[in-house]
């Protein structure tokens, strides 16, 4: 018997937990690739990476702190379940990004590989979180809010914001690293834009 895909089925708690663990693991691994070769990404993760390169403060601490103000919007506009899952996701990415280098020794990685594969990993991780009503905070919260309330594609909005961050990166990073980062950002946002569309994914939390 063919299941009725027109009727959304609610995500169970264990499904949300599994998706958040998988999503944050993918995002964190992509961030580790980026940090290894001094690349940049968008949203609050990009801001945290820029600050890490400039100050030496670990990404995890910066990422967690930068996202704190956005939880107000998450609670007011997206509800407590979304805010709680997003807080947990941000905390996990912050923690994983600090500890992954202790568990994974990357002696050499080509910047192009890091950009394309790292961007793909981050994009897939964000997609996993989006589909379970969570995010990695910051601009992702605003992107989801705009999509769900005004029909603006989350991926396209994110791409616009990321473009601004990448332009700023030209004043901080070597030229070639910014170009590699642009390729990574395109991969990341295309994954989200092409796969996270209203009505395409019927499960909800």
mmCIF file of C-alpha atoms in Angstrom:
data_model
loop_
_atom_site.group_PDB
_atom_site.id
_atom_site.type_symbol
_atom_site.label_atom_id
_atom_site.label_comp_id
_atom_site.label_asym_id
_atom_site.label_seq_id
_atom_site.Cartn_x
_atom_site.Cartn_y
_atom_site.Cartn_z
ATOM 1 C CA UNK A 1 0.000 0.000 0.000
ATOM 2 C CA UNK A 2 1.407 3.379 -0.994
ATOM 3 C CA UNK A 3 1.651 5.853 1.923
ATOM 4 C CA UNK A 4 -0.303 9.095 1.686
ATOM 5 C CA UNK A 5 2.448 11.689 1.231
ATOM 6 C CA UNK A 6 -0.053 14.534 1.070
ATOM 7 C CA UNK A 7 -0.614 14.341 4.815
ATOM 8 C CA UNK A 8 2.389 15.547 6.852
ATOM 9 C CA UNK A 9 3.621 13.208 9.563
ATOM 10 C CA UNK A 10 4.974 14.696 12.745
ATOM 11 C CA UNK A 11 8.635 14.101 13.548
ATOM 12 C CA UNK A 12 9.176 12.033 16.648
ATOM 13 C CA UNK A 13 11.619 13.135 19.350
ATOM 14 C CA UNK A 14 14.171 10.463 18.456
ATOM 15 C CA UNK A 15 14.016 11.561 14.813
ATOM 16 C CA UNK A 16 14.716 15.174 15.788
ATOM 17 C CA UNK A 17 17.615 14.114 18.014
ATOM 18 C CA UNK A 18 19.168 11.975 15.287
ATOM 19 C CA UNK A 19 18.768 14.706 12.652
ATOM 20 C CA UNK A 20 20.296 17.341 14.928
ATOM 21 C CA UNK A 21 23.284 15.112 15.713
ATOM 22 C CA UNK A 22 23.851 14.302 12.046
ATOM 23 C CA UNK A 23 23.317 17.905 10.937
ATOM 24 C CA UNK A 24 25.635 19.454 13.502
ATOM 25 C CA UNK A 25 28.300 16.828 12.827
ATOM 26 C CA UNK A 26 28.270 17.638 9.105
ATOM 27 C CA UNK A 27 28.342 21.397 9.714
ATOM 28 C CA UNK A 28 31.197 21.078 12.210
ATOM 29 C CA UNK A 29 33.272 18.900 9.901
ATOM 30 C CA UNK A 30 32.812 21.430 7.100
ATOM 31 C CA UNK A 31 33.936 24.211 9.451
ATOM 32 C CA UNK A 32 37.041 22.206 10.372
ATOM 33 C CA UNK A 33 37.891 21.871 6.670
ATOM 34 C CA UNK A 34 37.456 25.613 6.217
ATOM 35 C CA UNK A 35 39.529 26.564 9.247
ATOM 36 C CA UNK A 36 42.331 24.225 8.157
ATOM 37 C CA UNK A 37 42.981 26.276 5.003
ATOM 38 C CA UNK A 38 41.701 29.687 6.196
ATOM 39 C CA UNK A 39 38.479 29.823 4.223
ATOM 40 C CA UNK A 40 35.321 31.730 5.087
ATOM 41 C CA UNK A 41 31.652 30.921 4.963
ATOM 42 C CA UNK A 42 28.521 32.976 5.497
ATOM 43 C CA UNK A 43 26.110 33.760 8.316
ATOM 44 C CA UNK A 44 27.287 33.883 11.921
ATOM 45 C CA UNK A 45 29.731 31.040 11.234
ATOM 46 C CA UNK A 46 31.512 33.273 8.741
ATOM 47 C CA UNK A 47 31.678 36.120 11.217
ATOM 48 C CA UNK A 48 33.067 33.749 13.851
ATOM 49 C CA UNK A 49 35.714 32.426 11.442
ATOM 50 C CA UNK A 50 36.806 35.956 10.499
ATOM 51 C CA UNK A 51 37.126 36.868 14.158
ATOM 52 C CA UNK A 52 39.058 33.681 14.866
ATOM 53 C CA UNK A 53 41.547 34.483 12.105
ATOM 54 C CA UNK A 54 41.909 38.054 13.386
ATOM 55 C CA UNK A 55 42.054 37.377 17.128
ATOM 56 C CA UNK A 56 42.993 33.741 17.638
ATOM 57 C CA UNK A 57 39.935 33.143 19.818
ATOM 58 C CA UNK A 58 38.557 29.628 19.129
ATOM 59 C CA UNK A 59 35.678 29.469 16.668
ATOM 60 C CA UNK A 60 33.422 27.569 19.069
ATOM 61 C CA UNK A 61 33.379 30.303 21.708
ATOM 62 C CA UNK A 62 32.842 33.057 19.153
ATOM 63 C CA UNK A 63 30.107 31.167 17.314
ATOM 64 C CA UNK A 64 28.171 30.477 20.501
ATOM 65 C CA UNK A 65 28.428 34.103 21.703
ATOM 66 C CA UNK A 66 27.484 35.711 18.369
ATOM 67 C CA UNK A 67 24.305 33.656 18.156
ATOM 68 C CA UNK A 68 22.960 34.643 21.573
ATOM 69 C CA UNK A 69 20.999 37.751 20.408
ATOM 70 C CA UNK A 70 19.213 35.812 17.681
ATOM 71 C CA UNK A 71 17.420 33.565 20.153
ATOM 72 C CA UNK A 72 15.061 36.432 20.936
ATOM 73 C CA UNK A 73 13.836 36.375 17.322
ATOM 74 C CA UNK A 74 13.711 32.597 17.423
ATOM 75 C CA UNK A 75 11.428 32.594 20.460
ATOM 76 C CA UNK A 76 9.209 35.493 19.351
ATOM 77 C CA UNK A 77 8.809 34.523 15.706
ATOM 78 C CA UNK A 78 9.477 30.781 15.459
ATOM 79 C CA UNK A 79 8.390 29.465 18.864
ATOM 80 C CA UNK A 80 10.046 27.739 21.787
ATOM 81 C CA UNK A 81 10.519 24.302 20.144
ATOM 82 C CA UNK A 82 12.477 25.866 17.275
ATOM 83 C CA UNK A 83 14.472 28.068 19.658
ATOM 84 C CA UNK A 84 15.400 25.159 21.928
ATOM 85 C CA UNK A 85 16.460 22.910 19.049
ATOM 86 C CA UNK A 86 18.463 25.749 17.525
ATOM 87 C CA UNK A 87 20.183 26.484 20.842
ATOM 88 C CA UNK A 88 21.136 22.814 21.128
ATOM 89 C CA UNK A 89 22.365 22.788 17.517
ATOM 90 C CA UNK A 90 24.537 25.875 18.015
ATOM 91 C CA UNK A 91 25.950 24.449 21.249
ATOM 92 C CA UNK A 92 26.807 21.160 19.515
ATOM 93 C CA UNK A 93 28.492 22.880 16.558
ATOM 94 C CA UNK A 94 30.474 25.030 19.002
ATOM 95 C CA UNK A 95 31.542 21.965 20.986
ATOM 96 C CA UNK A 96 32.247 19.728 17.982
ATOM 97 C CA UNK A 97 34.320 22.399 16.239
ATOM 98 C CA UNK A 98 36.566 22.653 19.291
ATOM 99 C CA UNK A 99 37.043 18.898 19.700
ATOM 100 C CA UNK A 100 37.067 17.600 16.120
ATOM 101 C CA UNK A 101 40.707 18.705 15.587
ATOM 102 C CA UNK A 102 41.632 16.471 18.561
ATOM 103 C CA UNK A 103 39.853 13.506 16.989
ATOM 104 C CA UNK A 104 40.788 14.135 13.353
ATOM 105 C CA UNK A 105 44.322 14.937 12.222
ATOM 106 C CA UNK A 106 44.311 16.689 8.834
ATOM 107 C CA UNK A 107 47.923 17.180 7.814
ATOM 108 C CA UNK A 108 47.149 18.487 4.328
ATOM 109 C CA UNK A 109 44.031 19.476 2.392
ATOM 110 C CA UNK A 110 43.766 21.362 -0.896
ATOM 111 C CA UNK A 111 41.799 24.625 -0.580
ATOM 112 C CA UNK A 112 39.574 23.734 -3.545
ATOM 113 C CA UNK A 113 38.691 20.367 -2.016
ATOM 114 C CA UNK A 114 38.061 22.018 1.354
ATOM 115 C CA UNK A 115 35.823 24.637 -0.266
ATOM 116 C CA UNK A 116 33.703 22.260 -2.329
ATOM 117 C CA UNK A 117 33.431 19.331 0.079
ATOM 118 C CA UNK A 118 33.319 21.542 3.166
ATOM 119 C CA UNK A 119 30.588 23.681 1.602
ATOM 120 C CA UNK A 120 28.674 20.542 0.674
ATOM 121 C CA UNK A 121 28.942 19.159 4.203
ATOM 122 C CA UNK A 122 27.745 22.424 5.734
ATOM 123 C CA UNK A 123 24.888 22.661 3.240
ATOM 124 C CA UNK A 124 23.721 19.094 3.917
ATOM 125 C CA UNK A 125 23.973 19.683 7.662
ATOM 126 C CA UNK A 126 21.914 22.863 7.485
ATOM 127 C CA UNK A 127 19.356 21.085 5.298
ATOM 128 C CA UNK A 128 19.018 18.315 7.876
ATOM 129 C CA UNK A 129 18.417 20.875 10.613
ATOM 130 C CA UNK A 130 15.975 22.944 8.536
ATOM 131 C CA UNK A 131 13.821 19.892 7.862
ATOM 132 C CA UNK A 132 13.502 19.286 11.582
ATOM 133 C CA UNK A 133 12.659 22.891 12.441
ATOM 134 C CA UNK A 134 16.107 23.793 13.724
ATOM 135 C CA UNK A 135 19.054 25.813 12.478
ATOM 136 C CA UNK A 136 22.589 26.822 13.315
ATOM 137 C CA UNK A 137 21.363 30.185 14.518
ATOM 138 C CA UNK A 138 21.983 33.706 13.343
ATOM 139 C CA UNK A 139 21.012 34.494 9.778
ATOM 140 C CA UNK A 140 19.581 30.987 9.384
ATOM 141 C CA UNK A 141 16.850 31.930 11.878
ATOM 142 C CA UNK A 142 15.985 35.033 9.875
ATOM 143 C CA UNK A 143 16.114 33.056 6.609
ATOM 144 C CA UNK A 144 13.688 30.438 7.901
ATOM 145 C CA UNK A 145 11.372 33.114 9.285
ATOM 146 C CA UNK A 146 11.262 34.934 5.930
ATOM 147 C CA UNK A 147 10.600 31.718 4.012
ATOM 148 C CA UNK A 148 7.824 30.503 6.287
ATOM 149 C CA UNK A 149 6.107 33.878 6.597
ATOM 150 C CA UNK A 150 6.801 35.650 3.283
ATOM 151 C CA UNK A 151 7.704 32.847 0.860
ATOM 152 C CA UNK A 152 11.268 34.094 0.378
ATOM 153 C CA UNK A 153 13.539 31.139 -0.339
ATOM 154 C CA UNK A 154 15.824 30.551 2.633
ATOM 155 C CA UNK A 155 18.731 29.555 0.400
ATOM 156 C CA UNK A 156 18.517 32.622 -1.839
ATOM 157 C CA UNK A 157 18.238 35.004 1.096
ATOM 158 C CA UNK A 158 21.199 33.296 2.749
ATOM 159 C CA UNK A 159 23.182 33.633 -0.479
ATOM 160 C CA UNK A 160 22.640 37.404 -0.476
ATOM 161 C CA UNK A 161 23.826 37.767 3.103
ATOM 162 C CA UNK A 162 26.789 35.488 2.473
ATOM 163 C CA UNK A 163 27.826 37.636 -0.476
ATOM 164 C CA UNK A 164 28.180 40.646 1.809
ATOM 165 C CA UNK A 165 30.290 38.647 4.290
ATOM 166 C CA UNK A 166 32.519 37.354 1.498
ATOM 167 C CA UNK A 167 33.058 40.903 0.222
ATOM 168 C CA UNK A 168 34.239 41.912 3.690
ATOM 169 C CA UNK A 169 36.584 38.910 3.666
ATOM 170 C CA UNK A 170 38.545 40.487 0.784
ATOM 171 C CA UNK A 171 39.941 42.928 3.362
ATOM 172 C CA UNK A 172 40.954 40.142 5.777
ATOM 173 C CA UNK A 173 41.989 37.054 3.791
ATOM 174 C CA UNK A 174 44.270 36.411 0.798
ATOM 175 C CA UNK A 175 42.540 36.877 -2.542
ATOM 176 C CA UNK A 176 42.690 33.209 -3.558
ATOM 177 C CA UNK A 177 41.170 32.074 -0.260
ATOM 178 C CA UNK A 178 38.183 34.334 -0.799
ATOM 179 C CA UNK A 179 37.686 32.948 -4.304
ATOM 180 C CA UNK A 180 37.741 29.394 -2.962
ATOM 181 C CA UNK A 181 35.291 30.482 -0.291
ATOM 182 C CA UNK A 182 32.940 31.829 -2.961
ATOM 183 C CA UNK A 183 32.848 28.403 -4.600
ATOM 184 C CA UNK A 184 32.097 26.806 -1.250
ATOM 185 C CA UNK A 185 29.306 29.275 -0.580
ATOM 186 C CA UNK A 186 27.725 28.517 -3.955
ATOM 187 C CA UNK A 187 27.732 24.787 -3.243
ATOM 188 C CA UNK A 188 26.330 25.304 0.254
ATOM 189 C CA UNK A 189 23.505 27.588 -0.759
ATOM 190 C CA UNK A 190 22.547 25.674 -3.886
ATOM 191 C CA UNK A 191 22.079 22.561 -1.770
ATOM 192 C CA UNK A 192 19.705 24.441 0.530
ATOM 193 C CA UNK A 193 17.934 26.398 -2.221
ATOM 194 C CA UNK A 194 17.296 23.384 -4.454
ATOM 195 C CA UNK A 195 16.211 21.024 -1.697
ATOM 196 C CA UNK A 196 14.430 23.152 0.911
ATOM 197 C CA UNK A 197 11.309 24.409 -0.833
ATOM 198 C CA UNK A 198 7.841 25.032 0.636
ATOM 199 C CA UNK A 199 5.676 21.935 0.213
ATOM 200 C CA UNK A 200 8.525 19.644 -0.920
ATOM 201 C CA UNK A 201 9.205 18.074 2.480
ATOM 202 C CA UNK A 202 6.010 17.027 4.256
ATOM 203 C CA UNK A 203 7.359 15.986 7.644
ATOM 204 C CA UNK A 204 7.134 18.570 10.407
ATOM 205 C CA UNK A 205 7.796 18.945 14.113
#
